[in-house]
mmCIF file with all atom_site columns, C-alpha atoms and ligand atoms in Angstrom:
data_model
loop_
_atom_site.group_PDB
_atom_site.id
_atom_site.type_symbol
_atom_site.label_atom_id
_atom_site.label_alt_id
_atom_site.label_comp_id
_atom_site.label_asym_id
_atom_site.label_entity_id
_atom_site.label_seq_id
_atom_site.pdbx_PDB_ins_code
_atom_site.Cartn_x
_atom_site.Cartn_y
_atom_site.Cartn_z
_atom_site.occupancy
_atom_site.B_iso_or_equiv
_atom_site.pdbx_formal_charge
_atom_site.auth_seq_id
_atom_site.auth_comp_id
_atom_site.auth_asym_id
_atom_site.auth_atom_id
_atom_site.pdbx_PDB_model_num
ATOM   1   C CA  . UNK N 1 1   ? 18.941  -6.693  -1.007  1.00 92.00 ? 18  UNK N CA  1
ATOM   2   C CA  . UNK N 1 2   ? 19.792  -3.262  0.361   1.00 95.00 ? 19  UNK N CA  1
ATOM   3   C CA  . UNK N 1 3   ? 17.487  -0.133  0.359   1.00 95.00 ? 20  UNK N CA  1
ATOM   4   C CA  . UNK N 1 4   ? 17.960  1.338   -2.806  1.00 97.00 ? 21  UNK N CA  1
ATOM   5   C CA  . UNK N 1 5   ? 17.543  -2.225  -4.554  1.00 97.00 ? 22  UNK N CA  1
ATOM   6   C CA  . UNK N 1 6   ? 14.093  -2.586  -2.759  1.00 97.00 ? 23  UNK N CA  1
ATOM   7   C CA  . UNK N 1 7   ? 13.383  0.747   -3.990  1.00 98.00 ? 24  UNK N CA  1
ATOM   8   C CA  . UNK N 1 8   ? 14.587  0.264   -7.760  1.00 97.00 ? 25  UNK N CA  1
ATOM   9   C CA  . UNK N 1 9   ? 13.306  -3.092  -7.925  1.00 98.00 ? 26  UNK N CA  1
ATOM   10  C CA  . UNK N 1 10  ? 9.887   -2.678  -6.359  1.00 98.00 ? 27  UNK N CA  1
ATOM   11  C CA  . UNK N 1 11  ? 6.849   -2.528  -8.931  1.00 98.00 ? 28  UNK N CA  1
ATOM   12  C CA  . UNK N 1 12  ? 2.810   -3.347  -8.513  1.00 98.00 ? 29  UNK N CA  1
ATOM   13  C CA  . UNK N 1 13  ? 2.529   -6.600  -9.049  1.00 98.00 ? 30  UNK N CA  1
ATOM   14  C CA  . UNK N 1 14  ? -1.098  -7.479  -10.600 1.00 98.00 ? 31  UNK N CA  1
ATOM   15  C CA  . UNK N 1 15  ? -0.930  -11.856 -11.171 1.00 98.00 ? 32  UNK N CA  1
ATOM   16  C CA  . UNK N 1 16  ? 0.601   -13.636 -8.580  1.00 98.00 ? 33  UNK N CA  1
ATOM   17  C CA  . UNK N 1 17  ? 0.980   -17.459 -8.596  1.00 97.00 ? 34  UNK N CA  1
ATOM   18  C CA  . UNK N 1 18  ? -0.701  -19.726 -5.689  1.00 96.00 ? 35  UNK N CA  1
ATOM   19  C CA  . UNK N 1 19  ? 1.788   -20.677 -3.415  1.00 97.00 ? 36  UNK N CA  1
ATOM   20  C CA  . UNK N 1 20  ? 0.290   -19.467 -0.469  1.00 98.00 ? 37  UNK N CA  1
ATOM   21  C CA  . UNK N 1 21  ? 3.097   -16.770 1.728   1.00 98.00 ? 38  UNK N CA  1
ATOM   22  C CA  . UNK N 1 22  ? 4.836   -18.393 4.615   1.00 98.00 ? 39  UNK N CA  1
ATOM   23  C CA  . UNK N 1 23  ? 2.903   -17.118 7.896   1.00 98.00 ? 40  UNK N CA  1
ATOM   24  C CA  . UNK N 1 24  ? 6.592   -15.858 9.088   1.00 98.00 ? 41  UNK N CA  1
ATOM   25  C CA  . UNK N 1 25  ? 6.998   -13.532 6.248   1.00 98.00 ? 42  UNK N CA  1
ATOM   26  C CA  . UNK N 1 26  ? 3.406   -12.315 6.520   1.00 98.00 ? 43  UNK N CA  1
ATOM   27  C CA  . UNK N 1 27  ? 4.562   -11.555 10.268  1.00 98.00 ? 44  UNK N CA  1
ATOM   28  C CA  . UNK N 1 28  ? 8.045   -9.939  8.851   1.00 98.00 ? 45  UNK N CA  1
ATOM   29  C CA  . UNK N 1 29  ? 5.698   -7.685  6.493   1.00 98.00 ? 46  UNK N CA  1
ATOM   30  C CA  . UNK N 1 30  ? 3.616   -6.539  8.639   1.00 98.00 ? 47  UNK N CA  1
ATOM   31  C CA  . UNK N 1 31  ? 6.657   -5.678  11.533  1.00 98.00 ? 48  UNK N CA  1
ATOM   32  C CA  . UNK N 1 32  ? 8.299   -3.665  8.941   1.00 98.00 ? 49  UNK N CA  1
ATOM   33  C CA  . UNK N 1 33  ? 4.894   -2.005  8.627   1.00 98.00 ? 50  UNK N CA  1
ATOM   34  C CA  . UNK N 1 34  ? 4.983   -0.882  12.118  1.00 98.00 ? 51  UNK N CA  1
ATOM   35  C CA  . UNK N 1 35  ? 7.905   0.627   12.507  1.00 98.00 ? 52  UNK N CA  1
ATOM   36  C CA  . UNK N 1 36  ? 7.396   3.450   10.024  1.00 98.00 ? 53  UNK N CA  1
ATOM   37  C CA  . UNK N 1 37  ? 7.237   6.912   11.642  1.00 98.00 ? 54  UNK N CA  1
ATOM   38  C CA  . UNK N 1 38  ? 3.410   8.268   12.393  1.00 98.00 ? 55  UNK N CA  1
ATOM   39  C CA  . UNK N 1 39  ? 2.224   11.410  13.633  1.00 98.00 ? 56  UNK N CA  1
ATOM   40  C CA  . UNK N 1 40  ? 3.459   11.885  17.473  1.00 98.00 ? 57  UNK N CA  1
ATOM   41  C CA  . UNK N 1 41  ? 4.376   8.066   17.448  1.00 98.00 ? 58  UNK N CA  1
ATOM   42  C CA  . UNK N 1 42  ? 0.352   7.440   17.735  1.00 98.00 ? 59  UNK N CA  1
ATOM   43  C CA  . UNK N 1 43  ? 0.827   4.217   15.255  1.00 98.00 ? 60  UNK N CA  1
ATOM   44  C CA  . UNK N 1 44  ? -2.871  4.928   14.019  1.00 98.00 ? 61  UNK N CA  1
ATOM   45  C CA  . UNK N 1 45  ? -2.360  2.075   11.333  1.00 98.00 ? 62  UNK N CA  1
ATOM   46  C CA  . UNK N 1 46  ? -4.446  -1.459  11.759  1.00 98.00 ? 63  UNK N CA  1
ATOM   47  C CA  . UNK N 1 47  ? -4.352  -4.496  8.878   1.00 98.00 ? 64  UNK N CA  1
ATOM   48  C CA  . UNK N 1 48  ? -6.391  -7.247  8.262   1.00 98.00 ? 65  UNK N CA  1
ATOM   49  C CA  . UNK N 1 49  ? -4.704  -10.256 7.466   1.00 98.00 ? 66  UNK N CA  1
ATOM   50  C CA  . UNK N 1 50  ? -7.134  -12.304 5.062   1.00 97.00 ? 67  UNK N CA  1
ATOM   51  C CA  . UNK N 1 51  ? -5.470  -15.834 3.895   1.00 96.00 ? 68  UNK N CA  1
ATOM   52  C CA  . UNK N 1 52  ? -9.243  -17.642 3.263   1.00 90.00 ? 69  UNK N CA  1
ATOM   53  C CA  . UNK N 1 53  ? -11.348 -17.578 0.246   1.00 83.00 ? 70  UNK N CA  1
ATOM   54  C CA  . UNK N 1 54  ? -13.996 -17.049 2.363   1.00 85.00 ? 71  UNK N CA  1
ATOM   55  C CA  . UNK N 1 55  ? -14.680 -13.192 1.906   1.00 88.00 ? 72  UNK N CA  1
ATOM   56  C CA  . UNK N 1 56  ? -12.540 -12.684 -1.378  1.00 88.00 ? 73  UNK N CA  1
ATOM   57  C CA  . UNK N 1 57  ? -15.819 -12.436 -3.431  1.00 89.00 ? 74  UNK N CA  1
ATOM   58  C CA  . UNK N 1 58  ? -17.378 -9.930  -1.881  1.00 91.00 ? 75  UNK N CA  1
ATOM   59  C CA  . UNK N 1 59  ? -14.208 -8.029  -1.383  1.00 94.00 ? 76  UNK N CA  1
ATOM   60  C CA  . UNK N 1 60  ? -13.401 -7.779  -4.898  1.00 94.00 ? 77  UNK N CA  1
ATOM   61  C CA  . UNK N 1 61  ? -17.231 -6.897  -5.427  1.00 94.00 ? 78  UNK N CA  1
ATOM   62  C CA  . UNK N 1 62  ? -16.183 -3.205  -4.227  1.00 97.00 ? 79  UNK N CA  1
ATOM   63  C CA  . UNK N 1 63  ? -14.155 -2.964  -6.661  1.00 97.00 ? 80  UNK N CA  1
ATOM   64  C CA  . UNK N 1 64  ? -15.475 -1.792  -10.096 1.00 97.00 ? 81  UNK N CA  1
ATOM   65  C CA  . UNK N 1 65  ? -14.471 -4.191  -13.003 1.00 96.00 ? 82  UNK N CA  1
ATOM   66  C CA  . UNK N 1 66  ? -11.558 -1.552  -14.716 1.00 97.00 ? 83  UNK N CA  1
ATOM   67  C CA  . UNK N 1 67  ? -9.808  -1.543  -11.734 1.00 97.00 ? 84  UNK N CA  1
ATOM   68  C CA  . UNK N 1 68  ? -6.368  -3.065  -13.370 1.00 97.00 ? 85  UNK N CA  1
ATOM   69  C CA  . UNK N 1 69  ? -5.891  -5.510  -10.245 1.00 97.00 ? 86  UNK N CA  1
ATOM   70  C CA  . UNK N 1 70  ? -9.137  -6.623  -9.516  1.00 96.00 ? 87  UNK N CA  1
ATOM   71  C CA  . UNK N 1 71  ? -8.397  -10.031 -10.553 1.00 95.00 ? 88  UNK N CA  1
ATOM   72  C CA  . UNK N 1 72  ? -5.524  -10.846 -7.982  1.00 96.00 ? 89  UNK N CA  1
ATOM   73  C CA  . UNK N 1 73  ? -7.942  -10.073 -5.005  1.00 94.00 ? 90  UNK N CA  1
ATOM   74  C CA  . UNK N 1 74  ? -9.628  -13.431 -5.927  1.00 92.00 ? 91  UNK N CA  1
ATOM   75  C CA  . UNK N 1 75  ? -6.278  -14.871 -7.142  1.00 92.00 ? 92  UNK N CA  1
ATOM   76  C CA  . UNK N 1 76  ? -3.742  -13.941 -4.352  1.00 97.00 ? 93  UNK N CA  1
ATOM   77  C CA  . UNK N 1 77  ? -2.618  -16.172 -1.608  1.00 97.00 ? 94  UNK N CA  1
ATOM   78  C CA  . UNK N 1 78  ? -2.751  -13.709 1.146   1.00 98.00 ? 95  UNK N CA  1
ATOM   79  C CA  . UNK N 1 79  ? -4.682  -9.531  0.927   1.00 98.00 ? 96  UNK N CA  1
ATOM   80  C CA  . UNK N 1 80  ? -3.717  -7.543  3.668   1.00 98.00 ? 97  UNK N CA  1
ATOM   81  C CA  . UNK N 1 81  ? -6.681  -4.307  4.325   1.00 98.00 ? 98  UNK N CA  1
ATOM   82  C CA  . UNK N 1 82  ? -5.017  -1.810  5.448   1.00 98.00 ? 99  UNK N CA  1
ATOM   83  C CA  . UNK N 1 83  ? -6.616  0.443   7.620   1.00 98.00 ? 100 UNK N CA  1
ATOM   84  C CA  . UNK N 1 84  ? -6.492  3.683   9.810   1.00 98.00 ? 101 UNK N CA  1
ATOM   85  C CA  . UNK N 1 85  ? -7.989  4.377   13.162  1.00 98.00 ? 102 UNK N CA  1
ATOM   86  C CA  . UNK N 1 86  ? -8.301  8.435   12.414  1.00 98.00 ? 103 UNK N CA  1
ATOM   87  C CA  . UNK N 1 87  ? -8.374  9.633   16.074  1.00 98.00 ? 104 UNK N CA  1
ATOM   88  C CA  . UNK N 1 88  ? -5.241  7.970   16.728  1.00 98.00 ? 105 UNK N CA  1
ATOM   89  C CA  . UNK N 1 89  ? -3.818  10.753  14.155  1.00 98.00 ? 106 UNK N CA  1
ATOM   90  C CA  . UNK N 1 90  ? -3.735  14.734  14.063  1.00 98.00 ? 107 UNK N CA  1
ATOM   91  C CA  . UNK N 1 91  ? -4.990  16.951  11.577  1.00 97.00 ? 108 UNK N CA  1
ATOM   92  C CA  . UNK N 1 92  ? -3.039  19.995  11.487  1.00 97.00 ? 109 UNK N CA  1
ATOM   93  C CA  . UNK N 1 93  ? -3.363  22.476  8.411   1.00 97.00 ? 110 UNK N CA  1
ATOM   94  C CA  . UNK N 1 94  ? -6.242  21.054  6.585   1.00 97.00 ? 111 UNK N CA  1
ATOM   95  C CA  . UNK N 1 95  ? -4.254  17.526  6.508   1.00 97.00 ? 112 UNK N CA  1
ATOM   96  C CA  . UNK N 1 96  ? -5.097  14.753  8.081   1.00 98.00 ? 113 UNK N CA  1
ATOM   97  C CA  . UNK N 1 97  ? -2.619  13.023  8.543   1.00 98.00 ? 114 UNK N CA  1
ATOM   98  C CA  . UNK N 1 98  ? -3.800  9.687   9.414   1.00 98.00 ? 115 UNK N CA  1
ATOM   99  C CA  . UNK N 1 99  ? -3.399  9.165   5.741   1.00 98.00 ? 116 UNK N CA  1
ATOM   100 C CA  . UNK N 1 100 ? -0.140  10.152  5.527   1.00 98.00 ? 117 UNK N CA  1
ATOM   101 C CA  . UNK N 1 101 ? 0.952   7.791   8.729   1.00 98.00 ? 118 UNK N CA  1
ATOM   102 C CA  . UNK N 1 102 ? -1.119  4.926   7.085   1.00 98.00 ? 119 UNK N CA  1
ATOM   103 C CA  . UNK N 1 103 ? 0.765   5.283   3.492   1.00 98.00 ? 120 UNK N CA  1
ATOM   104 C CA  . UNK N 1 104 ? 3.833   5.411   5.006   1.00 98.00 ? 121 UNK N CA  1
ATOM   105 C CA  . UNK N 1 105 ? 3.190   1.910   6.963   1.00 98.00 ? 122 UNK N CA  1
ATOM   106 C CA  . UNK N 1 106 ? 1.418   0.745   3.521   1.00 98.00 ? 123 UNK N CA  1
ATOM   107 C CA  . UNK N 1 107 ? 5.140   1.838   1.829   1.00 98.00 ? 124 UNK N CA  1
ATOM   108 C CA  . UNK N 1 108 ? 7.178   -0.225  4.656   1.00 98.00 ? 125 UNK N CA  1
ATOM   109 C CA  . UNK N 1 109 ? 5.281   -3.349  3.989   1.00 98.00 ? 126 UNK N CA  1
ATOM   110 C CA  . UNK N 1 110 ? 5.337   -3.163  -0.036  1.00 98.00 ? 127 UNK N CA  1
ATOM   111 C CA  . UNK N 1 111 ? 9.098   -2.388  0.245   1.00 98.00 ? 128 UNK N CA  1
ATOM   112 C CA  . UNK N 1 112 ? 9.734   -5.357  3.083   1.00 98.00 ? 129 UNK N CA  1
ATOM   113 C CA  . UNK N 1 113 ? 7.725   -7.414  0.483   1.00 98.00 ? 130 UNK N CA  1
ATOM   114 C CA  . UNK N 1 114 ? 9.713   -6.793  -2.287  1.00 98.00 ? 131 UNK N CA  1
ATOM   115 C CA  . UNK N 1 115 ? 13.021  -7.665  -0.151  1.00 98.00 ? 132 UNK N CA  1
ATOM   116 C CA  . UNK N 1 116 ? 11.148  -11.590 0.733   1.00 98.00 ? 133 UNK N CA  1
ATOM   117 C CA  . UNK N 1 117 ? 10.722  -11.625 -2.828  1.00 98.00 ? 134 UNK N CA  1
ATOM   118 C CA  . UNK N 1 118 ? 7.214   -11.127 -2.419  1.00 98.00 ? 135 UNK N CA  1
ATOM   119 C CA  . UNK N 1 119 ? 4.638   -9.228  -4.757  1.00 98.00 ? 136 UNK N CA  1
ATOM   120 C CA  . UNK N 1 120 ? 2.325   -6.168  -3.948  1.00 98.00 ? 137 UNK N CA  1
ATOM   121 C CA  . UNK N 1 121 ? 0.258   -3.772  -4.992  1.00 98.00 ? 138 UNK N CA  1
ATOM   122 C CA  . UNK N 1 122 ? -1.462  -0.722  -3.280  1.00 98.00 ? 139 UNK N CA  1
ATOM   123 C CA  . UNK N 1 123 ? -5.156  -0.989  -4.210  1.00 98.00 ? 140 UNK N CA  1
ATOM   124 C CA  . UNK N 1 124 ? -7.255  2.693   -3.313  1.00 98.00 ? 141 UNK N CA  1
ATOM   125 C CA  . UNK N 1 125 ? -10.110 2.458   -6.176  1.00 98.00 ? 142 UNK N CA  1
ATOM   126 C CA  . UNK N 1 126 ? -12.711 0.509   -4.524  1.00 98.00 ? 143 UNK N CA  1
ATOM   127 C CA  . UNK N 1 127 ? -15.717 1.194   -2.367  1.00 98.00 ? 144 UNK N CA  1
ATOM   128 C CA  . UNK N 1 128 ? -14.965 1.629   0.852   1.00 98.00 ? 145 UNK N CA  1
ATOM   129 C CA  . UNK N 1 129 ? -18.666 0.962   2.806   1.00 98.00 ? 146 UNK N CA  1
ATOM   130 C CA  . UNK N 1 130 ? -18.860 -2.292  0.349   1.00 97.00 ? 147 UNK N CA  1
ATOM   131 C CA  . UNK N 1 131 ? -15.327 -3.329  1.933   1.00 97.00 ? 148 UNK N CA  1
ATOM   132 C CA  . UNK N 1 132 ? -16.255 -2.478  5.436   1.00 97.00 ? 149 UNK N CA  1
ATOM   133 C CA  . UNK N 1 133 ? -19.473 -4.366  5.267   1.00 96.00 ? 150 UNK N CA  1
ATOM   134 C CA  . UNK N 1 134 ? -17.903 -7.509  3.650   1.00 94.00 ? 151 UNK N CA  1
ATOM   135 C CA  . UNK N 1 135 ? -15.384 -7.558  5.876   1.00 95.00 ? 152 UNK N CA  1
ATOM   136 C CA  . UNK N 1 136 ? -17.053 -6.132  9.413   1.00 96.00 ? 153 UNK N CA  1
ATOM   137 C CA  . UNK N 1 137 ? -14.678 -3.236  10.042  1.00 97.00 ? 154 UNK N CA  1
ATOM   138 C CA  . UNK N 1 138 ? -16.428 -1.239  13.062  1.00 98.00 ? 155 UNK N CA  1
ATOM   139 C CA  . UNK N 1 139 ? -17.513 2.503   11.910  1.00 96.00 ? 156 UNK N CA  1
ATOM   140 C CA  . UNK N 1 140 ? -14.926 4.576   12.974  1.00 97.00 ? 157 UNK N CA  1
ATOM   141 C CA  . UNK N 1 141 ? -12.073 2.799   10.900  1.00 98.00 ? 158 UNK N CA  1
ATOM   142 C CA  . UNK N 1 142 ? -10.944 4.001   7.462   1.00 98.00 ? 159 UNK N CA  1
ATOM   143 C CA  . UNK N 1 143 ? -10.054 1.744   4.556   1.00 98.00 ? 160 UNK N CA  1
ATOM   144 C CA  . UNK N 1 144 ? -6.914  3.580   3.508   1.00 98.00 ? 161 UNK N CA  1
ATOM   145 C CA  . UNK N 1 145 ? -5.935  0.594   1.027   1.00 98.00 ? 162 UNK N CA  1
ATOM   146 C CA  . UNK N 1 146 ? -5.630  -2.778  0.014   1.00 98.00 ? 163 UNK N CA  1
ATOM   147 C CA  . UNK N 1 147 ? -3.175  -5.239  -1.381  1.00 98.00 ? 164 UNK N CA  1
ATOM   148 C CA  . UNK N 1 148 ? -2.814  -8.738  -2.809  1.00 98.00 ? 165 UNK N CA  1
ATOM   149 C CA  . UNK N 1 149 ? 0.577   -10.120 -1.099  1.00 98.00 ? 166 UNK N CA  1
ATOM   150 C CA  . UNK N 1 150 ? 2.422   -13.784 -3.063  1.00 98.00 ? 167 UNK N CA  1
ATOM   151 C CA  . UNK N 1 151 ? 4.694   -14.253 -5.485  1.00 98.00 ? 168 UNK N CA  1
ATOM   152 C CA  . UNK N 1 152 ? 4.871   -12.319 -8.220  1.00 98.00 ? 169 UNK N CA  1
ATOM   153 C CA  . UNK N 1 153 ? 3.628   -14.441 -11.647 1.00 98.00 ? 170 UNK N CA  1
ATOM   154 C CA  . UNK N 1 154 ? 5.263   -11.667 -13.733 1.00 98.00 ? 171 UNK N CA  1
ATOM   155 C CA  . UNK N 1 155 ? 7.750   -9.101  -13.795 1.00 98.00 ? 172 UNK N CA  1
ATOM   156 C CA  . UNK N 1 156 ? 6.787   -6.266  -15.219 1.00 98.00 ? 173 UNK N CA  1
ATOM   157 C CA  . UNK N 1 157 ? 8.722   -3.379  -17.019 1.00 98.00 ? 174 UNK N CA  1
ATOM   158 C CA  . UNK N 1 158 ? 9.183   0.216   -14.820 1.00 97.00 ? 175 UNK N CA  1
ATOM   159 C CA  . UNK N 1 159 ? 6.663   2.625   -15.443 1.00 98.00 ? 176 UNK N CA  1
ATOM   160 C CA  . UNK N 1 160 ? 7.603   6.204   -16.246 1.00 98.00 ? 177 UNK N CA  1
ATOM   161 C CA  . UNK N 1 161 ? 8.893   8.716   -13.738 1.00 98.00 ? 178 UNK N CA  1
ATOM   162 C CA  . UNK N 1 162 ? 9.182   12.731  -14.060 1.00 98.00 ? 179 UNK N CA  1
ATOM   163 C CA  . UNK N 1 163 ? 12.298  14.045  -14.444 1.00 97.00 ? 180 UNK N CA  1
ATOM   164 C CA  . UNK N 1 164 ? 13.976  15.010  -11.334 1.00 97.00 ? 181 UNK N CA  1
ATOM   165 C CA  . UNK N 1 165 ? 13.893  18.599  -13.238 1.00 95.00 ? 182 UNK N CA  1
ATOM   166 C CA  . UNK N 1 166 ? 10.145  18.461  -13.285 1.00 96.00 ? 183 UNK N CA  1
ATOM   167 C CA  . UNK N 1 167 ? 9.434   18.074  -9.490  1.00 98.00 ? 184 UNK N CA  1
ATOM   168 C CA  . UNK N 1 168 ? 12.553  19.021  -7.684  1.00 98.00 ? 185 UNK N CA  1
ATOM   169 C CA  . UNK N 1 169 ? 13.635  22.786  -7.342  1.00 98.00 ? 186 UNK N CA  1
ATOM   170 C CA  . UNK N 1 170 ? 16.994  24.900  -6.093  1.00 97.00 ? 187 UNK N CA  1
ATOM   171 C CA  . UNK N 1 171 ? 16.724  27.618  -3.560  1.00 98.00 ? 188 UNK N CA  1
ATOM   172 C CA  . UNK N 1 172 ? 13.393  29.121  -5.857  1.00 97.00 ? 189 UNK N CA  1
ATOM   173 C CA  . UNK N 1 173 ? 10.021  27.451  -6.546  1.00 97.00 ? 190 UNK N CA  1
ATOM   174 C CA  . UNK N 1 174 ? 10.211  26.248  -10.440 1.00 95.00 ? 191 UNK N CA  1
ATOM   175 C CA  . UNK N 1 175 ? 14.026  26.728  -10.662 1.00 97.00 ? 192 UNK N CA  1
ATOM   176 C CA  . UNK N 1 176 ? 15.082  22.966  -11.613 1.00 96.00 ? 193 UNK N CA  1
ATOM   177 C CA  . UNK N 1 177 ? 16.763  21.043  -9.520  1.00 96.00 ? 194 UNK N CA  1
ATOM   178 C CA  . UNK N 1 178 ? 19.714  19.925  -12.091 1.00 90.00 ? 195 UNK N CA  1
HETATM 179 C C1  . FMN P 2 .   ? -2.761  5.585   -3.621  1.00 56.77 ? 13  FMN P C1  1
HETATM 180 C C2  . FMN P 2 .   ? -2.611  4.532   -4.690  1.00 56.77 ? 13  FMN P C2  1
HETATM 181 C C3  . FMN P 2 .   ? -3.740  3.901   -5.190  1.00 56.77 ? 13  FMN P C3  1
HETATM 182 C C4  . FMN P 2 .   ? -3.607  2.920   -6.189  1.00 56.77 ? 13  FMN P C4  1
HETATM 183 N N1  . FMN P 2 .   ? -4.735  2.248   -6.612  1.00 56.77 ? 13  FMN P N1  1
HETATM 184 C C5  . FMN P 2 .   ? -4.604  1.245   -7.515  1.00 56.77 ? 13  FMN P C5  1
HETATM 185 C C6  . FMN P 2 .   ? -5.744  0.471   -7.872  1.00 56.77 ? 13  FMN P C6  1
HETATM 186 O O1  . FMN P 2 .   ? -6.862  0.662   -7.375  1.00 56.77 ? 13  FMN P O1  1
HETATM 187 N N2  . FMN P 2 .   ? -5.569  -0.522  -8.780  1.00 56.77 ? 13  FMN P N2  1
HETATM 188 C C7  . FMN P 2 .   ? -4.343  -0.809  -9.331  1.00 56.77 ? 13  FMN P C7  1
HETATM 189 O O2  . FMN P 2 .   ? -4.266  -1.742  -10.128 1.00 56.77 ? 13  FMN P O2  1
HETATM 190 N N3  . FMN P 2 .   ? -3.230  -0.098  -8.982  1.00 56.77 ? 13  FMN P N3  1
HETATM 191 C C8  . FMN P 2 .   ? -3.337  0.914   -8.097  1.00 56.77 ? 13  FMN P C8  1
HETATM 192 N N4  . FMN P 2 .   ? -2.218  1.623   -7.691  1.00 56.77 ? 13  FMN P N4  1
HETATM 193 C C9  . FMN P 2 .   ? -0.888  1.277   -8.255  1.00 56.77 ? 13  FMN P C9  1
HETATM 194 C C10 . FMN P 2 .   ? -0.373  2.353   -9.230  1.00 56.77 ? 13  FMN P C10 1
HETATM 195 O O3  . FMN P 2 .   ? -1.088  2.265   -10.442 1.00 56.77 ? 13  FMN P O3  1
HETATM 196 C C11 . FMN P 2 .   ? 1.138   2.135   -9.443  1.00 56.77 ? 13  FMN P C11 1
HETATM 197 O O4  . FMN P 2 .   ? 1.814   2.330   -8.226  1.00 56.77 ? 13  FMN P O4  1
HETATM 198 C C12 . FMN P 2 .   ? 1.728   3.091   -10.487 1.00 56.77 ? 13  FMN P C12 1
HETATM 199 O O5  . FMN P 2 .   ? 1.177   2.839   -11.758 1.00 56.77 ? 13  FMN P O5  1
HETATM 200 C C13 . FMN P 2 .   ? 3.260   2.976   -10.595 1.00 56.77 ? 13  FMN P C13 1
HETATM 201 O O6  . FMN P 2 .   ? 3.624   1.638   -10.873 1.00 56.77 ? 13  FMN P O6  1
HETATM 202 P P1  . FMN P 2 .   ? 4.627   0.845   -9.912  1.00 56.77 ? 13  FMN P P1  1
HETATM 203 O O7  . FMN P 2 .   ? 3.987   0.736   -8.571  1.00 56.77 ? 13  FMN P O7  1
HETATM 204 O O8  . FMN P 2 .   ? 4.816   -0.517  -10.558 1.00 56.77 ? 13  FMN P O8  1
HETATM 205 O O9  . FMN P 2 .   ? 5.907   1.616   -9.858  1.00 56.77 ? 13  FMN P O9  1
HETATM 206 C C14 . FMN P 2 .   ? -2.330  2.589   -6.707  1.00 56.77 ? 13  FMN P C14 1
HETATM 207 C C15 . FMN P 2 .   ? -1.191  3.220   -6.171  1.00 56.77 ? 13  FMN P C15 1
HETATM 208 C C16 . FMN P 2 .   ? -1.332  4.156   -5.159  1.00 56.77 ? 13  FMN P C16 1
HETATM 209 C C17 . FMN P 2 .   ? -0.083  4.768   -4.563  1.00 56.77 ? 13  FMN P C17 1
#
């Protein structure tokens, strides 16, 4: 599968079957994670592997019942927390940017996923102090999100995108980008 493939082809994937993930493609994931780019190459991105029921629970207690993928966080074979250290980061205009370097790790592994054949999908509505105490994350770490990892138990459909129109301009701010 080349890039744009993985990028067509990717969706969230909410129901996964049991089959637990191969330990060597958890590994692969999570090396494609680490090489995305991060703010002066400070890598502030961490991840919690979880392949055990034991926590799963309490983990999907922090998340509140409408929460379209709560059920795969008890279902999945494999969630992987993913997590920033913030003062391995910079915040420069207002932004801080350990978000930013997280997401783009977060976008590596759901992409590398994809390409195994492998389901994700980024989880940020949740609690993040209930996650942190289920899970015994020291205080300084943020919980930037989570995701169920297996393979996918349906495929579903694209969901809408704007129009290129819509969010791309030429040479002006709101001339459309045709
Ligand atoms: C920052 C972020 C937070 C998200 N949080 C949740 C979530 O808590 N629960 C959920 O089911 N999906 C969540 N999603 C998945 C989005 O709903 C999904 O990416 C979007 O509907 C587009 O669908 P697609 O990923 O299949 O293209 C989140 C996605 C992002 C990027």
């Amino acid at each position: 599968m080349d890039i744009f493939q993985a990028i067509t082809g990717r969706r969230s994937i909410r129901k996964y079957k049991p089959a637990p993930v191969e330990p060597a493609k958890i590994k692969q994931v999570l090396n494609m994670a680490r090489l995305a780019p991060s703010w002066k190459n400070m890598q502030c991105w961490r991840f919690l592997v979880l392949t055990g029921s034991g926590p799963r629970g309490a983990l999907a207690g922090a998340f509140p019942d409408d929460n379209p993928g709560k059920k795969a966080l008890v279902s999945a074979p494999c969630i992987i927390v993913v997590c920033a250290d913030p003062g391995e980061s910079g915040v420069e205009n207002g932004i801080e940017y350990y978000v930013a370097d997280t997401a783009l790790a977060f976008d590596h592994l759901c992409l590398a996923a994809h390409g195994l054949g492998l389901g994700t999908c980024w989880m940020g509505w949740f609690d993040e102090g209930e996650i942190k105490r289920a899970l015994d994350i020291p205080e300084g770490i943020r919980v930037v999100g989570i995701t169920p990892l297996g393979y996918p138990d349906q495929s579903p459909n694209p969901r809408p995108r704007k129009e290129l129109a819509q969010i791309a301009f030429c040479e002006k701010w709101d001339n459309p980008y045709q």
